[in-house]
Short mmCIF file of N, CA and C in Angstrom, two decimals:
data_model
loop_
_atom_site.label_atom_id
_atom_site.label_comp_id
_atom_site.label_asym_id
_atom_site.label_seq_id
_atom_site.Cartn_x
_atom_site.Cartn_y
_atom_site.Cartn_z
N MET A 1 19.97 49.19 12.33
CA MET A 1 20.40 47.93 12.91
C MET A 1 20.22 46.83 11.88
N ILE A 2 21.16 45.94 11.83
CA ILE A 2 21.17 44.89 10.82
C ILE A 2 20.14 43.80 11.12
N VAL A 3 19.87 43.53 12.39
CA VAL A 3 18.95 42.45 12.74
C VAL A 3 17.59 43.01 13.12
N ILE A 4 16.58 42.19 12.91
CA ILE A 4 15.24 42.53 13.38
C ILE A 4 15.12 41.99 14.79
N THR A 5 14.85 42.86 15.72
CA THR A 5 14.87 42.50 17.14
C THR A 5 13.49 42.05 17.61
N PRO A 6 13.46 41.26 18.68
CA PRO A 6 12.18 40.81 19.22
C PRO A 6 11.31 41.98 19.67
N VAL A 7 10.04 41.85 19.44
CA VAL A 7 9.08 42.91 19.77
C VAL A 7 8.70 42.83 21.25
N PRO A 8 8.78 43.96 21.97
CA PRO A 8 8.33 43.93 23.36
C PRO A 8 6.88 43.44 23.42
N GLY A 9 6.58 42.69 24.43
CA GLY A 9 5.23 42.12 24.56
C GLY A 9 5.10 40.76 23.90
N GLU A 10 6.03 40.44 23.00
CA GLU A 10 6.01 39.15 22.33
C GLU A 10 7.14 38.25 22.80
N VAL A 11 8.02 38.78 23.64
CA VAL A 11 9.14 37.99 24.12
C VAL A 11 8.77 37.26 25.40
N THR A 12 9.45 36.15 25.63
CA THR A 12 9.22 35.36 26.84
C THR A 12 10.57 35.00 27.46
N GLY A 13 10.53 34.41 28.62
CA GLY A 13 11.73 33.90 29.27
C GLY A 13 12.76 34.98 29.55
N HIS A 14 14.02 34.64 29.30
CA HIS A 14 15.13 35.54 29.59
C HIS A 14 15.02 36.84 28.79
N ALA A 15 14.59 36.77 27.55
CA ALA A 15 14.45 37.98 26.73
C ALA A 15 13.42 38.93 27.35
N ALA A 16 12.33 38.39 27.83
CA ALA A 16 11.31 39.22 28.49
C ALA A 16 11.90 39.88 29.73
N GLN A 17 12.72 39.15 30.47
CA GLN A 17 13.34 39.72 31.66
C GLN A 17 14.33 40.81 31.29
N MET A 18 15.06 40.63 30.20
CA MET A 18 15.99 41.65 29.73
C MET A 18 15.24 42.96 29.46
N TYR A 19 14.11 42.85 28.75
CA TYR A 19 13.32 44.02 28.43
C TYR A 19 12.76 44.65 29.70
N ALA A 20 12.22 43.80 30.58
CA ALA A 20 11.61 44.30 31.83
C ALA A 20 12.64 45.02 32.69
N ASP A 21 13.86 44.50 32.74
CA ASP A 21 14.91 45.15 33.53
C ASP A 21 15.22 46.55 33.01
N ASP A 22 15.34 46.69 31.69
CA ASP A 22 15.59 48.01 31.10
C ASP A 22 14.45 48.97 31.40
N VAL A 23 13.22 48.52 31.19
CA VAL A 23 12.05 49.38 31.42
C VAL A 23 11.96 49.79 32.88
N ALA A 24 12.20 48.85 33.79
CA ALA A 24 12.13 49.17 35.22
C ALA A 24 13.19 50.19 35.62
N GLU A 25 14.38 50.08 35.04
CA GLU A 25 15.47 50.98 35.43
C GLU A 25 15.45 52.31 34.69
N ASP A 26 15.12 52.29 33.39
CA ASP A 26 15.25 53.50 32.59
C ASP A 26 14.01 53.91 31.81
N GLY A 27 12.96 53.09 31.85
CA GLY A 27 11.71 53.47 31.18
C GLY A 27 11.62 53.09 29.72
N PHE A 28 12.65 52.45 29.18
CA PHE A 28 12.63 52.03 27.78
C PHE A 28 13.60 50.88 27.61
N VAL A 29 13.51 50.20 26.46
CA VAL A 29 14.42 49.10 26.14
C VAL A 29 15.55 49.67 25.29
N PHE A 30 16.78 49.49 25.76
CA PHE A 30 17.94 49.94 25.00
C PHE A 30 18.07 49.13 23.71
N ALA A 31 18.59 49.77 22.67
CA ALA A 31 18.79 49.09 21.38
C ALA A 31 19.73 47.90 21.53
N HIS A 32 20.75 48.02 22.37
CA HIS A 32 21.67 46.89 22.53
C HIS A 32 20.98 45.72 23.23
N THR A 33 20.06 46.01 24.14
CA THR A 33 19.30 44.94 24.80
C THR A 33 18.44 44.21 23.78
N ALA A 34 17.76 44.97 22.93
CA ALA A 34 16.91 44.37 21.91
C ALA A 34 17.72 43.49 20.96
N ALA A 35 18.91 43.96 20.57
CA ALA A 35 19.75 43.16 19.67
C ALA A 35 20.17 41.86 20.35
N LEU A 36 20.58 41.95 21.61
CA LEU A 36 21.02 40.75 22.34
C LEU A 36 19.87 39.81 22.66
N ALA A 37 18.66 40.35 22.75
CA ALA A 37 17.49 39.52 23.03
C ALA A 37 17.16 38.59 21.87
N THR A 38 17.78 38.82 20.73
CA THR A 38 17.61 37.92 19.58
C THR A 38 18.15 36.53 19.91
N ASN A 39 19.17 36.47 20.77
CA ASN A 39 19.70 35.20 21.25
C ASN A 39 19.82 35.30 22.78
N PRO A 40 18.70 35.14 23.49
CA PRO A 40 18.73 35.31 24.94
C PRO A 40 19.62 34.29 25.66
N GLU A 41 19.81 33.13 25.08
CA GLU A 41 20.68 32.12 25.71
C GLU A 41 22.13 32.61 25.73
N ALA A 42 22.56 33.25 24.65
CA ALA A 42 23.92 33.80 24.61
C ALA A 42 24.06 34.93 25.62
N HIS A 43 23.04 35.76 25.74
CA HIS A 43 23.09 36.85 26.72
C HIS A 43 23.17 36.29 28.13
N ALA A 44 22.39 35.27 28.42
CA ALA A 44 22.44 34.65 29.75
C ALA A 44 23.82 34.06 30.03
N ALA A 45 24.42 33.44 29.01
CA ALA A 45 25.76 32.88 29.18
C ALA A 45 26.78 34.00 29.45
N PHE A 46 26.63 35.12 28.76
CA PHE A 46 27.51 36.27 28.97
C PHE A 46 27.36 36.78 30.40
N GLU A 47 26.14 36.91 30.87
CA GLU A 47 25.90 37.34 32.25
C GLU A 47 26.52 36.36 33.25
N ASN A 48 26.42 35.07 32.97
CA ASN A 48 27.03 34.07 33.86
C ASN A 48 28.55 34.21 33.88
N LEU A 49 29.15 34.50 32.73
CA LEU A 49 30.59 34.73 32.68
C LEU A 49 30.96 35.90 33.58
N LEU A 50 30.22 37.00 33.47
CA LEU A 50 30.52 38.17 34.31
C LEU A 50 30.36 37.85 35.79
N ARG A 51 29.34 37.08 36.13
CA ARG A 51 29.14 36.68 37.54
C ARG A 51 30.30 35.81 38.04
N ALA A 52 30.97 35.11 37.15
CA ALA A 52 32.12 34.29 37.54
C ALA A 52 33.40 35.12 37.66
N ILE A 53 33.44 36.27 37.00
CA ILE A 53 34.62 37.12 36.98
C ILE A 53 34.67 38.09 38.15
N VAL A 54 33.58 38.78 38.39
CA VAL A 54 33.57 39.92 39.32
C VAL A 54 33.97 39.57 40.76
N PRO A 55 33.55 38.44 41.31
CA PRO A 55 33.87 38.21 42.74
C PRO A 55 35.35 38.28 43.10
N SER A 56 36.23 37.81 42.24
CA SER A 56 37.66 37.81 42.60
C SER A 56 38.30 39.18 42.47
N ILE A 57 37.78 40.02 41.57
CA ILE A 57 38.42 41.32 41.33
C ILE A 57 37.61 42.48 41.90
N GLY A 58 36.37 42.28 42.19
CA GLY A 58 35.52 43.35 42.70
C GLY A 58 34.98 44.22 41.59
N LEU A 59 33.93 44.95 41.93
CA LEU A 59 33.25 45.78 40.94
C LEU A 59 34.15 46.89 40.41
N ARG A 60 34.95 47.51 41.27
CA ARG A 60 35.82 48.60 40.83
C ARG A 60 36.78 48.14 39.73
N THR A 61 37.49 47.06 39.98
CA THR A 61 38.46 46.58 39.00
C THR A 61 37.76 46.10 37.74
N TYR A 62 36.61 45.44 37.89
CA TYR A 62 35.84 45.02 36.71
C TYR A 62 35.47 46.23 35.85
N GLU A 63 34.94 47.27 36.48
CA GLU A 63 34.52 48.46 35.72
C GLU A 63 35.72 49.16 35.09
N LEU A 64 36.85 49.20 35.77
CA LEU A 64 38.04 49.83 35.19
C LEU A 64 38.57 49.03 34.00
N ALA A 65 38.55 47.70 34.09
CA ALA A 65 38.96 46.86 32.96
C ALA A 65 38.00 47.07 31.79
N THR A 66 36.72 47.15 32.09
CA THR A 66 35.71 47.38 31.07
C THR A 66 35.91 48.74 30.42
N LEU A 67 36.15 49.76 31.23
CA LEU A 67 36.36 51.11 30.72
C LEU A 67 37.61 51.16 29.83
N GLY A 68 38.69 50.53 30.27
CA GLY A 68 39.91 50.51 29.47
C GLY A 68 39.70 49.84 28.12
N ALA A 69 38.99 48.72 28.12
CA ALA A 69 38.71 48.02 26.87
C ALA A 69 37.78 48.83 25.98
N ALA A 70 36.71 49.36 26.54
CA ALA A 70 35.74 50.13 25.76
C ALA A 70 36.37 51.39 25.18
N ARG A 71 37.25 52.01 25.94
CA ARG A 71 37.96 53.21 25.46
C ARG A 71 38.87 52.85 24.29
N ALA A 72 39.53 51.72 24.36
CA ALA A 72 40.48 51.32 23.32
C ALA A 72 39.80 50.92 22.02
N ILE A 73 38.63 50.33 22.09
CA ILE A 73 38.02 49.75 20.88
C ILE A 73 37.70 50.80 19.81
N PRO A 74 37.10 51.91 19.95
CA PRO A 74 36.25 52.41 21.02
C PRO A 74 34.83 51.88 20.87
N SER A 75 34.15 51.79 22.01
CA SER A 75 32.78 51.29 22.03
C SER A 75 31.87 52.32 22.68
N PRO A 76 31.15 53.11 21.88
CA PRO A 76 30.29 54.12 22.48
C PRO A 76 29.20 53.53 23.38
N HIS A 77 28.64 52.39 22.98
CA HIS A 77 27.61 51.75 23.80
C HIS A 77 28.14 51.46 25.21
N CYS A 78 29.30 50.83 25.26
CA CYS A 78 29.86 50.39 26.54
C CYS A 78 30.46 51.55 27.32
N LEU A 79 31.02 52.54 26.64
CA LEU A 79 31.53 53.71 27.35
C LEU A 79 30.41 54.44 28.07
N LEU A 80 29.27 54.60 27.40
CA LEU A 80 28.13 55.27 28.03
C LEU A 80 27.56 54.42 29.17
N ALA A 81 27.27 53.16 28.89
CA ALA A 81 26.64 52.31 29.90
C ALA A 81 27.55 52.12 31.11
N HIS A 82 28.81 51.84 30.85
CA HIS A 82 29.72 51.59 31.98
C HIS A 82 30.21 52.89 32.60
N GLY A 83 30.19 53.97 31.84
CA GLY A 83 30.45 55.27 32.46
C GLY A 83 29.40 55.55 33.53
N ARG A 84 28.16 55.27 33.21
CA ARG A 84 27.09 55.45 34.21
C ARG A 84 27.29 54.50 35.38
N ASN A 85 27.66 53.25 35.10
CA ASN A 85 27.91 52.29 36.19
C ASN A 85 29.02 52.77 37.11
N VAL A 86 30.08 53.32 36.52
CA VAL A 86 31.22 53.82 37.30
C VAL A 86 30.77 54.93 38.25
N LEU A 87 29.90 55.81 37.75
CA LEU A 87 29.39 56.90 38.60
C LEU A 87 28.47 56.36 39.69
N ARG A 88 27.54 55.49 39.30
CA ARG A 88 26.57 54.94 40.27
C ARG A 88 27.25 54.15 41.38
N ALA A 89 28.29 53.42 41.04
CA ALA A 89 28.98 52.59 42.04
C ALA A 89 30.05 53.40 42.78
N ASP A 90 30.15 54.68 42.47
CA ASP A 90 31.12 55.57 43.10
C ASP A 90 32.55 55.05 42.92
N VAL A 91 32.81 54.46 41.75
CA VAL A 91 34.15 53.99 41.41
C VAL A 91 35.05 55.18 41.12
N LEU A 92 34.54 56.13 40.34
CA LEU A 92 35.25 57.37 40.02
C LEU A 92 34.25 58.51 40.05
N ASP A 93 34.73 59.71 40.32
CA ASP A 93 33.86 60.88 40.21
C ASP A 93 33.80 61.28 38.73
N GLU A 94 32.87 62.17 38.40
CA GLU A 94 32.66 62.54 37.00
C GLU A 94 33.90 63.16 36.36
N GLN A 95 34.60 64.00 37.08
CA GLN A 95 35.80 64.64 36.52
C GLN A 95 36.89 63.61 36.20
N THR A 96 37.14 62.69 37.12
CA THR A 96 38.16 61.67 36.90
C THR A 96 37.73 60.74 35.76
N LEU A 97 36.45 60.37 35.74
CA LEU A 97 35.95 59.54 34.65
C LEU A 97 36.15 60.21 33.31
N ALA A 98 35.85 61.50 33.22
CA ALA A 98 36.04 62.24 31.97
C ALA A 98 37.51 62.23 31.56
N GLN A 99 38.42 62.41 32.52
CA GLN A 99 39.86 62.38 32.21
C GLN A 99 40.25 61.00 31.66
N VAL A 100 39.80 59.95 32.33
CA VAL A 100 40.14 58.59 31.91
C VAL A 100 39.56 58.31 30.53
N ALA A 101 38.33 58.75 30.30
CA ALA A 101 37.70 58.54 28.99
C ALA A 101 38.50 59.20 27.88
N ARG A 102 39.14 60.32 28.19
CA ARG A 102 39.95 61.03 27.20
C ARG A 102 41.37 60.47 27.09
N GLY A 103 41.69 59.43 27.87
CA GLY A 103 43.00 58.80 27.78
C GLY A 103 44.00 59.26 28.82
N ASP A 104 43.57 60.05 29.79
CA ASP A 104 44.46 60.56 30.83
C ASP A 104 44.22 59.78 32.12
N ASP A 105 45.13 58.85 32.42
CA ASP A 105 45.00 58.01 33.60
C ASP A 105 45.81 58.55 34.79
N SER A 106 46.35 59.75 34.67
CA SER A 106 47.27 60.28 35.68
C SER A 106 46.65 60.46 37.06
N SER A 107 45.34 60.63 37.14
CA SER A 107 44.72 60.83 38.44
C SER A 107 44.29 59.52 39.10
N LEU A 108 44.51 58.40 38.42
CA LEU A 108 44.17 57.09 38.99
C LEU A 108 45.30 56.58 39.88
N PRO A 109 44.94 55.87 40.95
CA PRO A 109 45.97 55.16 41.71
C PRO A 109 46.70 54.17 40.79
N ALA A 110 47.94 53.84 41.12
CA ALA A 110 48.77 52.97 40.26
C ALA A 110 48.08 51.66 39.93
N GLN A 111 47.43 51.03 40.90
CA GLN A 111 46.76 49.75 40.66
C GLN A 111 45.65 49.91 39.62
N ASP A 112 44.84 50.96 39.73
CA ASP A 112 43.76 51.20 38.78
C ASP A 112 44.30 51.50 37.39
N ALA A 113 45.33 52.33 37.32
CA ALA A 113 45.92 52.68 36.02
C ALA A 113 46.50 51.45 35.34
N ALA A 114 47.08 50.54 36.11
CA ALA A 114 47.63 49.31 35.54
C ALA A 114 46.53 48.46 34.91
N VAL A 115 45.38 48.40 35.55
CA VAL A 115 44.24 47.64 35.02
C VAL A 115 43.76 48.25 33.71
N VAL A 116 43.62 49.57 33.69
CA VAL A 116 43.15 50.25 32.47
C VAL A 116 44.15 50.04 31.33
N ARG A 117 45.43 50.19 31.61
CA ARG A 117 46.46 49.98 30.57
C ARG A 117 46.44 48.55 30.04
N TYR A 118 46.31 47.59 30.94
CA TYR A 118 46.30 46.18 30.55
C TYR A 118 45.10 45.91 29.64
N ALA A 119 43.92 46.40 30.03
CA ALA A 119 42.71 46.19 29.22
C ALA A 119 42.83 46.87 27.87
N GLU A 120 43.44 48.02 27.87
CA GLU A 120 43.64 48.75 26.61
C GLU A 120 44.61 47.99 25.69
N SER A 121 45.69 47.48 26.24
CA SER A 121 46.63 46.69 25.44
C SER A 121 45.96 45.45 24.87
N LEU A 122 45.21 44.75 25.70
CA LEU A 122 44.51 43.56 25.23
C LEU A 122 43.56 43.90 24.08
N SER A 123 42.98 45.09 24.14
CA SER A 123 41.97 45.50 23.16
C SER A 123 42.55 46.07 21.88
N THR A 124 43.81 46.52 21.92
CA THR A 124 44.39 47.15 20.73
C THR A 124 45.50 46.34 20.09
N HIS A 125 46.32 45.68 20.88
CA HIS A 125 47.42 44.91 20.31
C HIS A 125 47.77 43.72 21.21
N PRO A 126 46.85 42.76 21.32
CA PRO A 126 47.09 41.61 22.19
C PRO A 126 48.28 40.76 21.74
N GLU A 127 48.61 40.81 20.46
CA GLU A 127 49.72 40.00 19.95
C GLU A 127 51.07 40.46 20.48
N THR A 128 51.14 41.68 20.99
CA THR A 128 52.42 42.17 21.52
C THR A 128 52.53 42.01 23.03
N MET A 129 51.48 41.50 23.66
CA MET A 129 51.52 41.36 25.11
C MET A 129 52.48 40.24 25.51
N THR A 130 53.17 40.47 26.63
CA THR A 130 54.15 39.50 27.13
C THR A 130 53.93 39.30 28.63
N ASP A 131 54.82 38.53 29.22
CA ASP A 131 54.78 38.34 30.68
C ASP A 131 54.92 39.67 31.42
N ALA A 132 55.55 40.64 30.81
CA ALA A 132 55.72 41.95 31.46
C ALA A 132 54.36 42.62 31.73
N ASP A 133 53.39 42.38 30.85
CA ASP A 133 52.06 42.96 31.06
C ASP A 133 51.38 42.38 32.29
N THR A 134 51.45 41.06 32.42
CA THR A 134 50.86 40.45 33.61
C THR A 134 51.70 40.75 34.85
N GLN A 135 53.01 40.90 34.67
CA GLN A 135 53.86 41.23 35.81
C GLN A 135 53.50 42.60 36.40
N GLU A 136 53.13 43.52 35.53
CA GLU A 136 52.72 44.84 36.04
C GLU A 136 51.50 44.70 36.94
N LEU A 137 50.55 43.85 36.54
CA LEU A 137 49.39 43.62 37.40
C LEU A 137 49.83 42.95 38.71
N ARG A 138 50.69 41.97 38.60
CA ARG A 138 51.19 41.27 39.80
C ARG A 138 51.91 42.25 40.72
N ASP A 139 52.72 43.13 40.15
CA ASP A 139 53.45 44.14 40.93
C ASP A 139 52.50 45.12 41.62
N ASN A 140 51.29 45.23 41.10
CA ASN A 140 50.29 46.10 41.69
C ASN A 140 49.31 45.36 42.60
N GLY A 141 49.70 44.13 43.00
CA GLY A 141 48.96 43.43 44.03
C GLY A 141 47.95 42.41 43.58
N PHE A 142 47.85 42.16 42.28
CA PHE A 142 46.88 41.18 41.80
C PHE A 142 47.49 39.78 41.79
N ASP A 143 46.69 38.79 42.20
CA ASP A 143 47.16 37.41 42.15
C ASP A 143 46.77 36.78 40.81
N ASP A 144 47.16 35.53 40.60
CA ASP A 144 46.94 34.87 39.31
C ASP A 144 45.46 34.79 38.95
N ARG A 145 44.61 34.44 39.89
CA ARG A 145 43.17 34.37 39.60
C ARG A 145 42.66 35.74 39.18
N GLN A 146 43.07 36.78 39.87
CA GLN A 146 42.62 38.12 39.52
C GLN A 146 43.14 38.55 38.16
N ILE A 147 44.37 38.18 37.84
CA ILE A 147 44.91 38.52 36.52
C ILE A 147 44.10 37.83 35.42
N VAL A 148 43.76 36.58 35.63
CA VAL A 148 42.91 35.87 34.66
C VAL A 148 41.57 36.57 34.54
N ASP A 149 40.99 36.96 35.67
CA ASP A 149 39.66 37.57 35.63
C ASP A 149 39.69 38.99 35.05
N ILE A 150 40.75 39.73 35.25
CA ILE A 150 40.90 41.04 34.59
C ILE A 150 40.99 40.82 33.07
N THR A 151 41.74 39.81 32.68
CA THR A 151 41.86 39.47 31.26
C THR A 151 40.50 39.09 30.68
N LEU A 152 39.77 38.26 31.40
CA LEU A 152 38.44 37.85 30.93
C LEU A 152 37.48 39.03 30.87
N ALA A 153 37.56 39.94 31.84
CA ALA A 153 36.69 41.12 31.84
C ALA A 153 36.94 41.97 30.59
N ALA A 154 38.21 42.22 30.28
CA ALA A 154 38.54 43.01 29.09
C ALA A 154 38.16 42.26 27.81
N ALA A 155 38.42 40.97 27.78
CA ALA A 155 38.07 40.17 26.60
C ALA A 155 36.56 40.10 26.40
N ALA A 156 35.82 39.99 27.49
CA ALA A 156 34.35 39.97 27.41
C ALA A 156 33.83 41.28 26.84
N ARG A 157 34.45 42.39 27.25
CA ARG A 157 34.03 43.69 26.72
C ARG A 157 34.32 43.77 25.24
N ASN A 158 35.45 43.23 24.81
CA ASN A 158 35.77 43.19 23.38
C ASN A 158 34.72 42.41 22.62
N TYR A 159 34.36 41.25 23.15
CA TYR A 159 33.35 40.40 22.50
C TYR A 159 32.05 41.17 22.31
N LEU A 160 31.52 41.74 23.39
CA LEU A 160 30.22 42.39 23.30
C LEU A 160 30.30 43.68 22.49
N SER A 161 31.31 44.48 22.73
CA SER A 161 31.43 45.76 22.02
C SER A 161 31.57 45.56 20.52
N ARG A 162 32.38 44.61 20.14
CA ARG A 162 32.58 44.37 18.71
C ARG A 162 31.33 43.77 18.06
N ALA A 163 30.58 42.97 18.79
CA ALA A 163 29.32 42.43 18.26
C ALA A 163 28.33 43.57 18.03
N LEU A 164 28.21 44.48 18.99
CA LEU A 164 27.27 45.60 18.84
C LEU A 164 27.66 46.49 17.66
N ARG A 165 28.95 46.72 17.49
CA ARG A 165 29.39 47.54 16.35
C ARG A 165 29.13 46.82 15.03
N ALA A 166 29.42 45.52 14.97
CA ALA A 166 29.21 44.76 13.73
C ALA A 166 27.74 44.71 13.34
N LEU A 167 26.86 44.71 14.34
CA LEU A 167 25.42 44.67 14.07
C LEU A 167 24.82 46.06 13.86
N ALA A 168 25.67 47.10 13.89
CA ALA A 168 25.23 48.49 13.68
C ALA A 168 24.11 48.86 14.65
N VAL A 169 24.26 48.47 15.90
CA VAL A 169 23.25 48.78 16.91
C VAL A 169 23.31 50.28 17.21
N PRO A 170 22.17 50.96 17.14
CA PRO A 170 22.16 52.40 17.44
C PRO A 170 22.63 52.69 18.87
N ILE A 171 23.19 53.86 19.05
CA ILE A 171 23.66 54.31 20.37
C ILE A 171 22.50 55.06 21.02
N ASP A 172 22.04 54.57 22.14
CA ASP A 172 20.96 55.23 22.86
C ASP A 172 21.50 56.31 23.77
N GLU A 173 20.66 57.30 24.05
CA GLU A 173 20.96 58.27 25.09
C GLU A 173 20.86 57.53 26.42
N VAL A 174 21.89 57.62 27.24
CA VAL A 174 21.90 56.92 28.52
C VAL A 174 21.54 57.91 29.63
N PRO A 175 20.42 57.68 30.32
CA PRO A 175 20.05 58.58 31.41
C PRO A 175 21.15 58.61 32.48
N GLY A 176 21.32 59.79 33.08
CA GLY A 176 22.29 59.92 34.16
C GLY A 176 23.67 60.34 33.70
N ILE A 177 23.85 60.58 32.41
CA ILE A 177 25.13 61.04 31.86
C ILE A 177 24.96 62.49 31.43
N SER A 178 25.72 63.39 32.01
CA SER A 178 25.63 64.80 31.65
C SER A 178 26.15 65.01 30.23
N PRO A 179 25.73 66.08 29.57
CA PRO A 179 26.26 66.35 28.22
C PRO A 179 27.79 66.45 28.18
N ALA A 180 28.38 67.05 29.20
CA ALA A 180 29.85 67.18 29.23
C ALA A 180 30.51 65.82 29.36
N LEU A 181 29.96 64.95 30.20
CA LEU A 181 30.54 63.61 30.34
C LEU A 181 30.30 62.79 29.09
N ARG A 182 29.14 62.92 28.48
CA ARG A 182 28.87 62.21 27.23
C ARG A 182 29.92 62.60 26.19
N GLU A 183 30.22 63.88 26.10
CA GLU A 183 31.22 64.36 25.15
C GLU A 183 32.59 63.75 25.46
N ALA A 184 32.94 63.66 26.74
CA ALA A 184 34.22 63.06 27.12
C ALA A 184 34.25 61.58 26.79
N LEU A 185 33.12 60.90 27.01
CA LEU A 185 33.07 59.44 26.80
C LEU A 185 33.08 59.06 25.33
N ILE A 186 32.26 59.76 24.53
CA ILE A 186 32.14 59.30 23.13
C ILE A 186 32.32 60.39 22.10
N GLY A 187 32.66 61.58 22.53
CA GLY A 187 32.85 62.67 21.56
C GLY A 187 31.53 63.07 20.94
N SER A 188 31.56 63.37 19.67
CA SER A 188 30.38 63.88 18.99
C SER A 188 29.68 62.81 18.15
N ARG A 189 29.87 61.56 18.49
CA ARG A 189 29.20 60.50 17.72
C ARG A 189 27.69 60.69 17.78
N PRO A 190 27.01 60.61 16.66
CA PRO A 190 25.55 60.78 16.68
C PRO A 190 24.88 59.56 17.30
N LEU A 191 23.69 59.79 17.85
CA LEU A 191 22.88 58.69 18.38
C LEU A 191 22.07 58.12 17.23
N THR A 192 22.66 57.21 16.47
CA THR A 192 21.96 56.63 15.33
C THR A 192 21.85 55.15 15.47
#
């Protein structure tokens, strides 16, 4: 990792809460949490952004936009973390999640597949996006506020995923992800 991260036991405020949340849920502090704890105010702002996005689109659509963006980048950190979130929230079953992680959206309902495609386009070639991209979301039942929030969800994932990659944050083993699903989500990338 490029940055020296705050030492557990020496952090206070929001950074201390970030560490405590990881330990309470998984028994250790994730490397990405430690990196983000270097600027806890930015992490808090990011969390506030997500809290402003999710209510209009719901957790399912947020996670699908996140998955589409993380798959496109690709972001092993976010694919693992949000893959687990998708399973825990019962957004997708493990088999469908593995298919989507591999780029096969055929088992998704049309509305979900449109969200994943939109997030993927935003993450790979935003300069080619046109009104047709937002029209596909509109045709699948999303209103203007939801389209903005789907866009923000995918863009937020790009921001965080690209920051973690630029900082060379190690990929942690994420509890609750089977070896087969891990392989589908991130392939054979080493946990370094």
